[in-house]
mmCIF file of C-alpha atoms in Angstrom:
data_model
loop_
_atom_site.group_PDB
_atom_site.id
_atom_site.type_symbol
_atom_site.label_atom_id
_atom_site.label_comp_id
_atom_site.label_asym_id
_atom_site.label_seq_id
_atom_site.Cartn_x
_atom_site.Cartn_y
_atom_site.Cartn_z
ATOM 1 C CA MET J 475 102.509 78.272 118.541
ATOM 2 C CA ALA J 476 99.724 76.576 119.462
ATOM 3 C CA PRO J 477 97.587 77.307 122.459
ATOM 4 C CA LEU J 478 97.278 75.196 125.426
ATOM 5 C CA LEU J 479 93.550 73.968 125.491
ATOM 6 C CA GLU J 480 91.784 73.776 122.211
ATOM 7 C CA VAL J 481 87.805 73.623 121.780
ATOM 8 C CA GLN J 482 87.034 72.228 117.986
ATOM 9 C CA ASP J 483 82.949 72.153 117.197
ATOM 10 C CA LEU J 484 82.183 70.009 120.448
ATOM 11 C CA GLU J 485 78.733 68.723 120.909
ATOM 12 C CA VAL J 486 77.043 67.210 123.762
ATOM 13 C CA ALA J 487 73.779 65.702 123.824
ATOM 14 C CA PHE J 488 71.112 64.066 126.526
ATOM 15 C CA PHE J 489 68.839 60.873 125.576
ATOM 16 C CA THR J 490 66.018 61.078 127.785
ATOM 17 C CA LYS J 491 62.380 59.839 127.534
ATOM 18 C CA ASP J 492 61.021 63.278 126.072
ATOM 19 C CA GLY J 493 63.776 63.870 123.622
ATOM 20 C CA VAL J 494 66.810 64.609 122.782
ATOM 21 C CA VAL J 495 68.306 67.669 125.062
ATOM 22 C CA ARG J 496 70.485 69.262 122.848
ATOM 23 C CA ALA J 497 72.768 70.775 125.404
ATOM 24 C CA VAL J 498 75.910 71.653 123.467
ATOM 25 C CA ASN J 499 76.085 72.961 119.873
ATOM 26 C CA GLY J 500 79.641 72.339 118.234
ATOM 27 C CA ILE J 501 80.882 75.441 120.620
ATOM 28 C CA SER J 502 84.306 76.201 119.329
ATOM 29 C CA TYR J 503 87.245 78.141 121.510
ATOM 30 C CA THR J 504 91.352 78.533 122.132
ATOM 31 C CA LEU J 505 93.111 79.176 125.687
ATOM 32 C CA GLU J 506 96.591 80.486 125.848
ATOM 33 C CA ALA J 507 98.856 79.575 128.830
ATOM 34 C CA GLY J 508 98.399 81.937 132.274
ATOM 35 C CA ASP J 509 94.922 83.488 130.270
ATOM 36 C CA THR J 510 91.529 83.801 132.210
ATOM 37 C CA LEU J 511 88.496 83.358 129.855
ATOM 38 C CA GLY J 512 84.764 83.806 131.108
ATOM 39 C CA LEU J 513 81.991 81.319 130.311
ATOM 40 C CA VAL J 514 78.485 83.743 130.613
ATOM 41 C CA GLY J 515 74.667 82.540 130.201
ATOM 42 C CA GLU J 516 71.879 82.141 132.170
ATOM 43 C CA SER J 517 71.214 78.590 133.675
ATOM 44 C CA GLY J 518 70.885 76.303 131.431
ATOM 45 C CA CYS J 519 72.325 77.665 128.609
ATOM 46 C CA GLY J 520 75.460 74.702 128.759
ATOM 47 C CA LYS J 521 78.411 76.218 130.270
ATOM 48 C CA SER J 522 78.588 73.463 132.941
ATOM 49 C CA VAL J 523 78.160 70.907 130.722
ATOM 50 C CA SER J 524 80.071 71.793 128.086
ATOM 51 C CA VAL J 525 83.752 72.040 130.853
ATOM 52 C CA LEU J 526 82.347 68.796 132.234
ATOM 53 C CA ALA J 527 82.127 67.411 128.797
ATOM 54 C CA MET J 528 85.944 68.446 128.154
ATOM 55 C CA LEU J 529 86.796 66.465 131.405
ATOM 56 C CA ARG J 530 84.962 63.294 130.136
ATOM 57 C CA LEU J 531 82.259 64.018 132.934
ATOM 58 C CA ILE J 532 79.310 63.574 131.162
ATOM 59 C CA PRO J 533 76.876 60.790 133.004
ATOM 60 C CA GLU J 534 76.490 58.320 130.246
ATOM 61 C CA PRO J 535 73.279 58.191 129.823
ATOM 62 C CA PRO J 536 71.638 59.363 129.642
ATOM 63 C CA GLY J 537 74.776 61.453 128.116
ATOM 64 C CA ARG J 538 76.571 61.378 125.034
ATOM 65 C CA ILE J 539 79.729 63.815 123.111
ATOM 66 C CA MET J 540 78.352 64.168 120.489
ATOM 67 C CA GLY J 541 81.119 65.557 118.060
ATOM 68 C CA GLY J 542 84.631 67.577 118.654
ATOM 69 C CA ARG J 543 87.849 67.578 120.024
ATOM 70 C CA VAL J 544 89.355 69.152 122.917
ATOM 71 C CA LEU J 545 92.685 69.275 122.499
ATOM 72 C CA LEU J 546 95.384 69.915 125.565
ATOM 73 C CA GLU J 547 99.179 70.561 124.390
ATOM 74 C CA GLY J 548 97.847 69.155 121.170
ATOM 75 C CA ARG J 549 95.951 65.654 122.923
ATOM 76 C CA ASP J 550 92.474 65.469 122.209
ATOM 77 C CA LEU J 551 91.266 64.559 125.523
ATOM 78 C CA LEU J 552 87.742 62.701 124.214
ATOM 79 C CA LYS J 553 90.252 60.134 122.761
ATOM 80 C CA LEU J 554 91.926 59.307 125.743
ATOM 81 C CA PRO J 555 92.112 56.046 127.344
ATOM 82 C CA ALA J 556 90.087 56.468 130.411
ATOM 83 C CA HIS J 557 92.632 55.465 132.838
ATOM 84 C CA ARG J 558 95.469 58.273 131.545
ATOM 85 C CA MET J 559 92.268 60.528 131.518
ATOM 86 C CA HIS J 560 91.815 59.692 135.337
ATOM 87 C CA GLU J 561 95.467 60.697 135.631
ATOM 88 C CA ILE J 562 95.203 64.744 133.465
ATOM 89 C CA ARG J 563 92.216 65.391 135.837
ATOM 90 C CA GLY J 564 93.730 67.116 138.787
ATOM 91 C CA SER J 565 97.305 67.287 137.875
ATOM 92 C CA GLN J 566 96.704 68.951 134.281
ATOM 93 C CA ILE J 567 93.251 69.976 134.633
ATOM 94 C CA ALA J 568 91.063 70.974 137.853
ATOM 95 C CA MET J 569 88.001 71.699 138.586
ATOM 96 C CA ILE J 570 86.306 73.902 141.621
ATOM 97 C CA PHE J 571 82.570 72.907 141.702
ATOM 98 C CA GLN J 572 79.912 75.582 143.021
ATOM 99 C CA ASP J 573 78.638 73.887 145.835
ATOM 100 C CA PRO J 574 81.408 72.357 147.836
ATOM 101 C CA MET J 575 79.848 70.795 150.482
ATOM 102 C CA THR J 576 78.117 68.227 147.177
ATOM 103 C CA SER J 577 81.851 67.976 146.111
ATOM 104 C CA LEU J 578 83.708 66.903 149.828
ATOM 105 C CA ASN J 579 83.326 63.977 151.554
ATOM 106 C CA PRO J 580 81.501 64.159 154.182
ATOM 107 C CA VAL J 581 82.719 61.953 156.092
ATOM 108 C CA MET J 582 86.519 62.457 155.450
ATOM 109 C CA THR J 583 88.904 65.437 156.608
ATOM 110 C CA ILE J 584 89.231 68.107 154.602
ATOM 111 C CA GLY J 585 93.224 67.056 155.314
ATOM 112 C CA ASN J 586 92.905 63.525 153.989
ATOM 113 C CA GLN J 587 90.882 64.585 151.061
ATOM 114 C CA ILE J 588 93.801 67.038 150.004
ATOM 115 C CA ALA J 589 96.331 64.753 150.954
ATOM 116 C CA GLU J 590 94.742 62.083 148.731
ATOM 117 C CA ALA J 591 95.014 64.147 145.652
ATOM 118 C CA MET J 592 98.886 64.440 145.413
ATOM 119 C CA GLN J 593 99.697 61.517 146.835
ATOM 120 C CA VAL J 594 97.413 60.302 143.355
ATOM 121 C CA ASN J 595 98.665 62.292 141.103
ATOM 122 C CA LEU J 596 101.816 63.381 142.487
ATOM 123 C CA GLY J 597 103.392 60.001 144.576
ATOM 124 C CA LEU J 598 103.871 61.784 147.617
ATOM 125 C CA GLU J 599 103.992 59.891 150.834
ATOM 126 C CA HIS J 600 100.559 60.341 153.269
ATOM 127 C CA GLY J 601 102.931 62.094 155.862
ATOM 128 C CA LYS J 602 104.723 64.866 152.803
ATOM 129 C CA ALA J 603 101.595 65.184 151.314
ATOM 130 C CA MET J 604 99.614 66.270 154.936
ATOM 131 C CA ASP J 605 102.303 68.565 155.461
ATOM 132 C CA ARG J 606 101.840 70.251 151.943
ATOM 133 C CA ALA J 607 97.901 70.793 152.775
ATOM 134 C CA ALA J 608 98.151 72.589 155.609
ATOM 135 C CA GLU J 609 100.655 74.468 153.945
ATOM 136 C CA LEU J 610 98.051 74.879 150.814
ATOM 137 C CA LEU J 611 94.918 75.861 153.697
ATOM 138 C CA THR J 612 97.585 78.580 154.672
ATOM 139 C CA ARG J 613 97.985 79.893 151.340
ATOM 140 C CA VAL J 614 94.478 80.043 150.491
ATOM 141 C CA GLY J 615 93.728 81.392 153.949
ATOM 142 C CA ILE J 616 92.543 79.208 156.309
ATOM 143 C CA PRO J 617 93.948 80.330 160.044
ATOM 144 C CA ASN J 618 95.849 77.708 162.336
ATOM 145 C CA ALA J 619 95.376 75.749 158.679
ATOM 146 C CA SER J 620 97.764 72.615 160.696
ATOM 147 C CA ASP J 621 95.161 72.389 163.291
ATOM 148 C CA ARG J 622 92.704 72.108 161.267
ATOM 149 C CA LEU J 623 93.878 69.053 158.991
ATOM 150 C CA SER J 624 91.173 67.073 161.433
ATOM 151 C CA ASP J 625 88.666 68.732 160.273
ATOM 152 C CA TYR J 626 85.114 67.403 158.341
ATOM 153 C CA PRO J 627 83.901 69.428 155.371
ATOM 154 C CA HIS J 628 80.759 70.081 158.030
ATOM 155 C CA GLN J 629 83.130 72.235 160.367
ATOM 156 C CA PHE J 630 84.078 74.463 157.949
ATOM 157 C CA SER J 631 81.860 78.015 156.920
ATOM 158 C CA GLY J 632 80.775 78.316 153.293
ATOM 159 C CA GLY J 633 83.783 80.112 152.420
ATOM 160 C CA MET J 634 86.087 78.258 153.783
ATOM 161 C CA ARG J 635 85.277 74.773 152.457
ATOM 162 C CA GLN J 636 85.271 77.107 148.918
ATOM 163 C CA ARG J 637 88.594 77.841 150.545
ATOM 164 C CA ALA J 638 89.518 74.569 151.049
ATOM 165 C CA MET J 639 87.926 73.066 147.782
ATOM 166 C CA ILE J 640 90.504 75.376 145.767
ATOM 167 C CA ALA J 641 93.810 74.467 147.597
ATOM 168 C CA MET J 642 91.965 71.162 146.733
ATOM 169 C CA ALA J 643 92.372 72.177 143.256
ATOM 170 C CA VAL J 644 95.924 73.690 142.375
ATOM 171 C CA SER J 645 98.062 71.240 145.102
ATOM 172 C CA CYS J 646 98.677 69.340 142.019
ATOM 173 C CA GLN J 647 99.287 72.657 140.215
ATOM 174 C CA PRO J 648 97.469 72.020 137.156
ATOM 175 C CA LYS J 649 97.792 74.102 133.823
ATOM 176 C CA VAL J 650 94.352 74.521 133.266
ATOM 177 C CA LEU J 651 91.554 75.844 136.138
ATOM 178 C CA ILE J 652 88.306 75.531 135.713
ATOM 179 C CA ALA J 653 86.192 77.474 137.910
ATOM 180 C CA ASP J 654 82.440 76.425 138.313
ATOM 181 C CA GLU J 655 80.289 79.386 139.511
ATOM 182 C CA PRO J 656 82.218 78.963 142.647
ATOM 183 C CA THR J 657 80.888 82.120 144.563
ATOM 184 C CA THR J 658 77.677 81.959 143.906
ATOM 185 C CA ALA J 659 76.381 80.583 147.205
ATOM 186 C CA LEU J 660 78.593 83.124 148.922
ATOM 187 C CA ASP J 661 77.913 86.816 150.474
ATOM 188 C CA VAL J 662 79.460 89.384 148.541
ATOM 189 C CA THR J 663 82.460 90.261 150.991
ATOM 190 C CA ILE J 664 83.685 86.280 150.433
ATOM 191 C CA GLN J 665 82.702 86.748 146.779
ATOM 192 C CA ALA J 666 85.050 89.116 146.125
ATOM 193 C CA GLN J 667 87.797 87.158 148.421
ATOM 194 C CA ILE J 668 87.504 84.128 146.921
ATOM 195 C CA VAL J 669 87.989 86.390 143.389
ATOM 196 C CA ASP J 670 91.124 87.441 144.382
ATOM 197 C CA LEU J 671 92.398 83.934 145.845
ATOM 198 C CA VAL J 672 92.625 82.683 142.224
ATOM 199 C CA LYS J 673 93.918 85.789 140.210
ATOM 200 C CA ASP J 674 97.162 85.724 142.899
ATOM 201 C CA LEU J 675 97.194 81.868 142.803
ATOM 202 C CA GLN J 676 96.688 81.997 138.568
ATOM 203 C CA GLN J 677 100.043 84.680 138.299
ATOM 204 C CA GLU J 678 101.703 82.435 140.990
ATOM 205 C CA LEU J 679 101.082 79.078 139.117
ATOM 206 C CA ASN J 680 100.839 80.668 135.511
ATOM 207 C CA MET J 681 97.380 78.751 135.639
ATOM 208 C CA ALA J 682 94.798 79.397 132.213
ATOM 209 C CA VAL J 683 91.550 79.453 134.131
ATOM 210 C CA ILE J 684 88.389 79.420 133.007
ATOM 211 C CA TRP J 685 85.638 80.604 134.780
ATOM 212 C CA ILE J 686 81.843 79.863 134.565
ATOM 213 C CA THR J 687 79.354 82.587 135.927
ATOM 214 C CA HIS J 688 75.936 84.574 135.181
ATOM 215 C CA ASP J 689 77.573 87.210 137.154
ATOM 216 C CA LEU J 690 78.752 90.189 134.323
ATOM 217 C CA GLY J 691 79.664 92.060 137.496
ATOM 218 C CA VAL J 692 82.911 88.990 138.807
ATOM 219 C CA ILE J 693 83.712 88.202 134.953
ATOM 220 C CA ALA J 694 84.569 92.140 134.394
ATOM 221 C CA ARG J 695 87.090 91.521 137.522
ATOM 222 C CA LEU J 696 88.578 88.446 135.839
ATOM 223 C CA ALA J 697 88.915 87.957 132.319
ATOM 224 C CA ARG J 698 90.146 89.360 128.985
ATOM 225 C CA ARG J 699 87.699 87.337 127.125
ATOM 226 C CA ILE J 700 84.332 85.937 127.015
ATOM 227 C CA ASN J 701 81.895 83.863 125.487
ATOM 228 C CA VAL J 702 78.603 84.752 125.785
ATOM 229 C CA MET J 703 76.508 81.236 125.624
ATOM 230 C CA TYR J 704 72.904 81.200 124.515
ATOM 231 C CA ALA J 705 70.716 77.294 123.827
ATOM 232 C CA GLY J 706 73.725 75.509 123.871
ATOM 233 C CA TYR J 707 75.424 78.176 121.694
ATOM 234 C CA ILE J 708 78.837 80.815 121.128
ATOM 235 C CA VAL J 709 76.521 83.709 120.523
ATOM 236 C CA GLU J 710 79.454 86.450 120.737
ATOM 237 C CA THR J 711 83.310 86.480 121.865
ATOM 238 C CA GLY J 712 85.278 88.900 122.184
ATOM 239 C CA PRO J 713 88.205 90.439 124.354
ATOM 240 C CA ILE J 714 86.119 92.092 127.756
ATOM 241 C CA GLN J 715 86.675 95.614 127.185
ATOM 242 C CA PRO J 716 85.216 95.663 123.958
ATOM 243 C CA LEU J 717 82.618 93.427 124.667
ATOM 244 C CA PHE J 718 81.226 95.076 127.230
ATOM 245 C CA LYS J 719 81.235 98.910 125.661
ATOM 246 C CA ALA J 720 80.297 97.678 122.368
ATOM 247 C CA PRO J 721 78.395 94.623 122.219
ATOM 248 C CA LEU J 722 77.216 93.677 119.143
ATOM 249 C CA HIS J 723 74.619 89.780 120.184
ATOM 250 C CA PRO J 724 71.139 91.401 121.137
ATOM 251 C CA TYR J 725 71.582 88.812 124.198
ATOM 252 C CA THR J 726 74.376 90.667 125.071
ATOM 253 C CA VAL J 727 73.228 93.701 124.875
ATOM 254 C CA GLY J 728 70.099 92.153 127.049
ATOM 255 C CA LEU J 729 72.620 90.815 129.916
ATOM 256 C CA LEU J 730 74.274 93.817 130.335
ATOM 257 C CA SER J 731 71.091 96.411 130.511
ATOM 258 C CA SER J 732 69.828 94.014 133.422
ATOM 259 C CA LEU J 733 73.239 94.714 135.824
ATOM 260 C CA PRO J 734 71.539 97.032 138.067
ATOM 261 C CA SER J 735 73.580 100.529 139.421
ATOM 262 C CA LEU J 736 73.690 102.608 142.190
ATOM 263 C CA ASP J 737 72.212 104.946 139.940
ATOM 264 C CA LEU J 738 69.520 103.455 138.554
ATOM 265 C CA THR J 739 65.690 103.755 139.736
ATOM 266 C CA ASP J 740 63.424 100.554 139.575
ATOM 267 C CA GLN J 741 61.914 101.491 136.084
ATOM 268 C CA ASP J 742 65.082 102.025 134.746
ATOM 269 C CA LEU J 743 66.285 98.093 135.586
ATOM 270 C CA SER J 744 65.672 96.540 131.587
ATOM 271 C CA TYR J 745 65.171 92.503 131.571
ATOM 272 C CA ILE J 746 65.167 90.116 128.446
ATOM 273 C CA GLU J 747 61.472 89.452 127.754
ATOM 274 C CA GLY J 748 60.025 85.144 127.447
ATOM 275 C CA SER J 749 61.970 82.706 128.357
ATOM 276 C CA PRO J 750 65.286 80.056 126.858
ATOM 277 C CA PRO J 751 64.219 77.645 124.061
ATOM 278 C CA ASP J 752 63.333 74.413 124.337
ATOM 279 C CA MET J 753 66.278 72.546 124.540
ATOM 280 C CA ILE J 754 63.967 69.323 122.488
ATOM 281 C CA ARG J 755 63.063 71.833 120.444
ATOM 282 C CA LEU J 756 64.933 73.968 119.740
ATOM 283 C CA PRO J 757 63.776 77.035 117.103
ATOM 284 C CA GLU J 758 64.550 77.061 113.466
ATOM 285 C CA GLY J 759 67.154 79.189 112.598
ATOM 286 C CA CYS J 760 68.901 81.592 115.711
ATOM 287 C CA PRO J 761 67.670 80.519 118.828
ATOM 288 C CA PHE J 762 67.295 83.774 120.589
ATOM 289 C CA TRP J 763 64.743 85.238 117.449
ATOM 290 C CA PRO J 764 62.051 84.296 119.188
ATOM 291 C CA ARG J 765 62.888 86.442 122.487
ATOM 292 C CA CYS J 766 65.035 89.108 119.737
ATOM 293 C CA ARG J 767 63.422 92.944 119.661
ATOM 294 C CA TYR J 768 65.664 93.205 116.745
ATOM 295 C CA ARG J 769 64.532 90.294 114.526
ATOM 296 C CA THR J 770 63.729 89.692 110.765
ATOM 297 C CA GLU J 771 62.141 87.184 108.664
ATOM 298 C CA ARG J 772 65.727 85.746 108.152
ATOM 299 C CA CYS J 773 66.419 84.812 111.780
ATOM 300 C CA ALA J 774 63.101 82.423 111.956
ATOM 301 C CA VAL J 775 65.034 80.245 109.018
ATOM 302 C CA GLU J 776 68.649 80.734 109.081
ATOM 303 C CA ARG J 777 70.855 80.330 112.147
ATOM 304 C CA PRO J 778 73.561 82.826 111.851
ATOM 305 C CA GLU J 779 77.212 81.375 112.301
ATOM 306 C CA LEU J 780 79.782 83.295 114.281
ATOM 307 C CA ASP J 781 81.173 86.325 112.248
ATOM 308 C CA GLU J 782 83.984 89.011 113.149
ATOM 309 C CA TYR J 783 83.294 92.528 113.203
ATOM 310 C CA ALA J 784 86.126 94.136 115.231
ATOM 311 C CA PRO J 785 89.388 92.196 116.098
ATOM 312 C CA GLY J 786 88.716 89.211 117.904
ATOM 313 C CA HIS J 787 85.390 90.273 118.581
ATOM 314 C CA GLN J 788 82.370 88.242 116.915
ATOM 315 C CA ALA J 789 78.446 87.948 116.873
ATOM 316 C CA ALA J 790 76.006 85.196 115.534
ATOM 317 C CA CYS J 791 73.558 87.902 114.290
ATOM 318 C CA TRP J 792 72.459 89.195 111.066
ATOM 319 C CA ASN J 793 71.059 92.439 112.355
ATOM 320 C CA VAL J 794 74.692 93.454 114.176
ATOM 321 C CA ALA J 795 74.735 96.465 112.165
ATOM 322 C CA GLU J 796 70.902 97.756 113.381
ATOM 323 C CA VAL J 797 72.898 96.563 117.239
ATOM 324 C CA LEU J 798 75.444 99.247 116.951
ATOM 325 C CA ASN J 799 73.480 101.656 115.768
ATOM 326 C CA GLN J 800 70.183 102.288 117.928
ATOM 327 C CA ARG J 801 73.075 101.690 120.532
ATOM 328 C CA SER J 802 74.890 104.136 119.334
ATOM 329 C CA SER J 803 72.095 106.437 119.045
ATOM 330 C CA ALA J 804 70.887 105.896 122.455
ATOM 331 C CA LEU J 805 74.192 107.090 123.580
ATOM 332 C CA VAL J 806 74.308 110.535 121.791
ATOM 333 C CA SER J 807 70.397 111.174 123.612
ATOM 334 C CA GLU J 808 71.754 110.634 126.890
ATOM 335 C CA GLY J 809 74.780 112.621 126.104
ATOM 336 C CA ALA J 810 72.512 115.644 125.050
#
């Protein structure tokens, strides 16, 4: 059976006065109905650009989708007419953005914004759409929802605005929900509430979810699979538990090692040396080699492809054996 969503060799570039920014470099993955996939990596690695390309929301110019396919139930979204793609956004694929204050219309009431999505995509008349908007606001945890329909975004707190965005995103019961760092600007308590809300709605509506974040702690609570991105490439992918327990790529090892823990002192905190590469002048070979403590001469001249080392667990690295051996030795030392 074919997956719900299939991304094949997606490439995106931005043409600037300084040169061509190669933002996404041939990434591929699949997503099953009702599943949750995490996209993680530091800022600028191509996470958000890749999903915006899927939705055909890359500004052209300067951006351009250079190649690849995005198949939703077998239909290539990159080849659909613009009017058909407009119908699919919201009704079949919806997105929650990082900052609701820049995504919500500041001069339009919350109720009308949620209702408009259902009027456009479902053909509901205004009264019924407003009734449904009140139900959705109640469902996402906004008290006195009927009274809040006439409020404007600035009258909602940050957490309430994000809940309103979620209500809008799920209003047409999409098959795929993309959440682009929706908890970044919120405090820890509200973050946990938003994560639990999305999980509940996913089960209720049987949605597939792509959750984009740099927070591995959030992903650990949500995702079944995870794609680790670096410099526009997927450098490691696999089921969440094996990947967290035995990461294969040095970049993933660095990300996991940098997570704070209650039993760590300041001296115990780890970090990845160096800076992300210039996306206009990507290094030859592996994009991570200038920062990698496992690098060899081969890494600087030949880029590794994703290779499978355990069922469903792949990494793009020439030195996976060394990574695993060193990690195993470290665990033995800790046990001793």
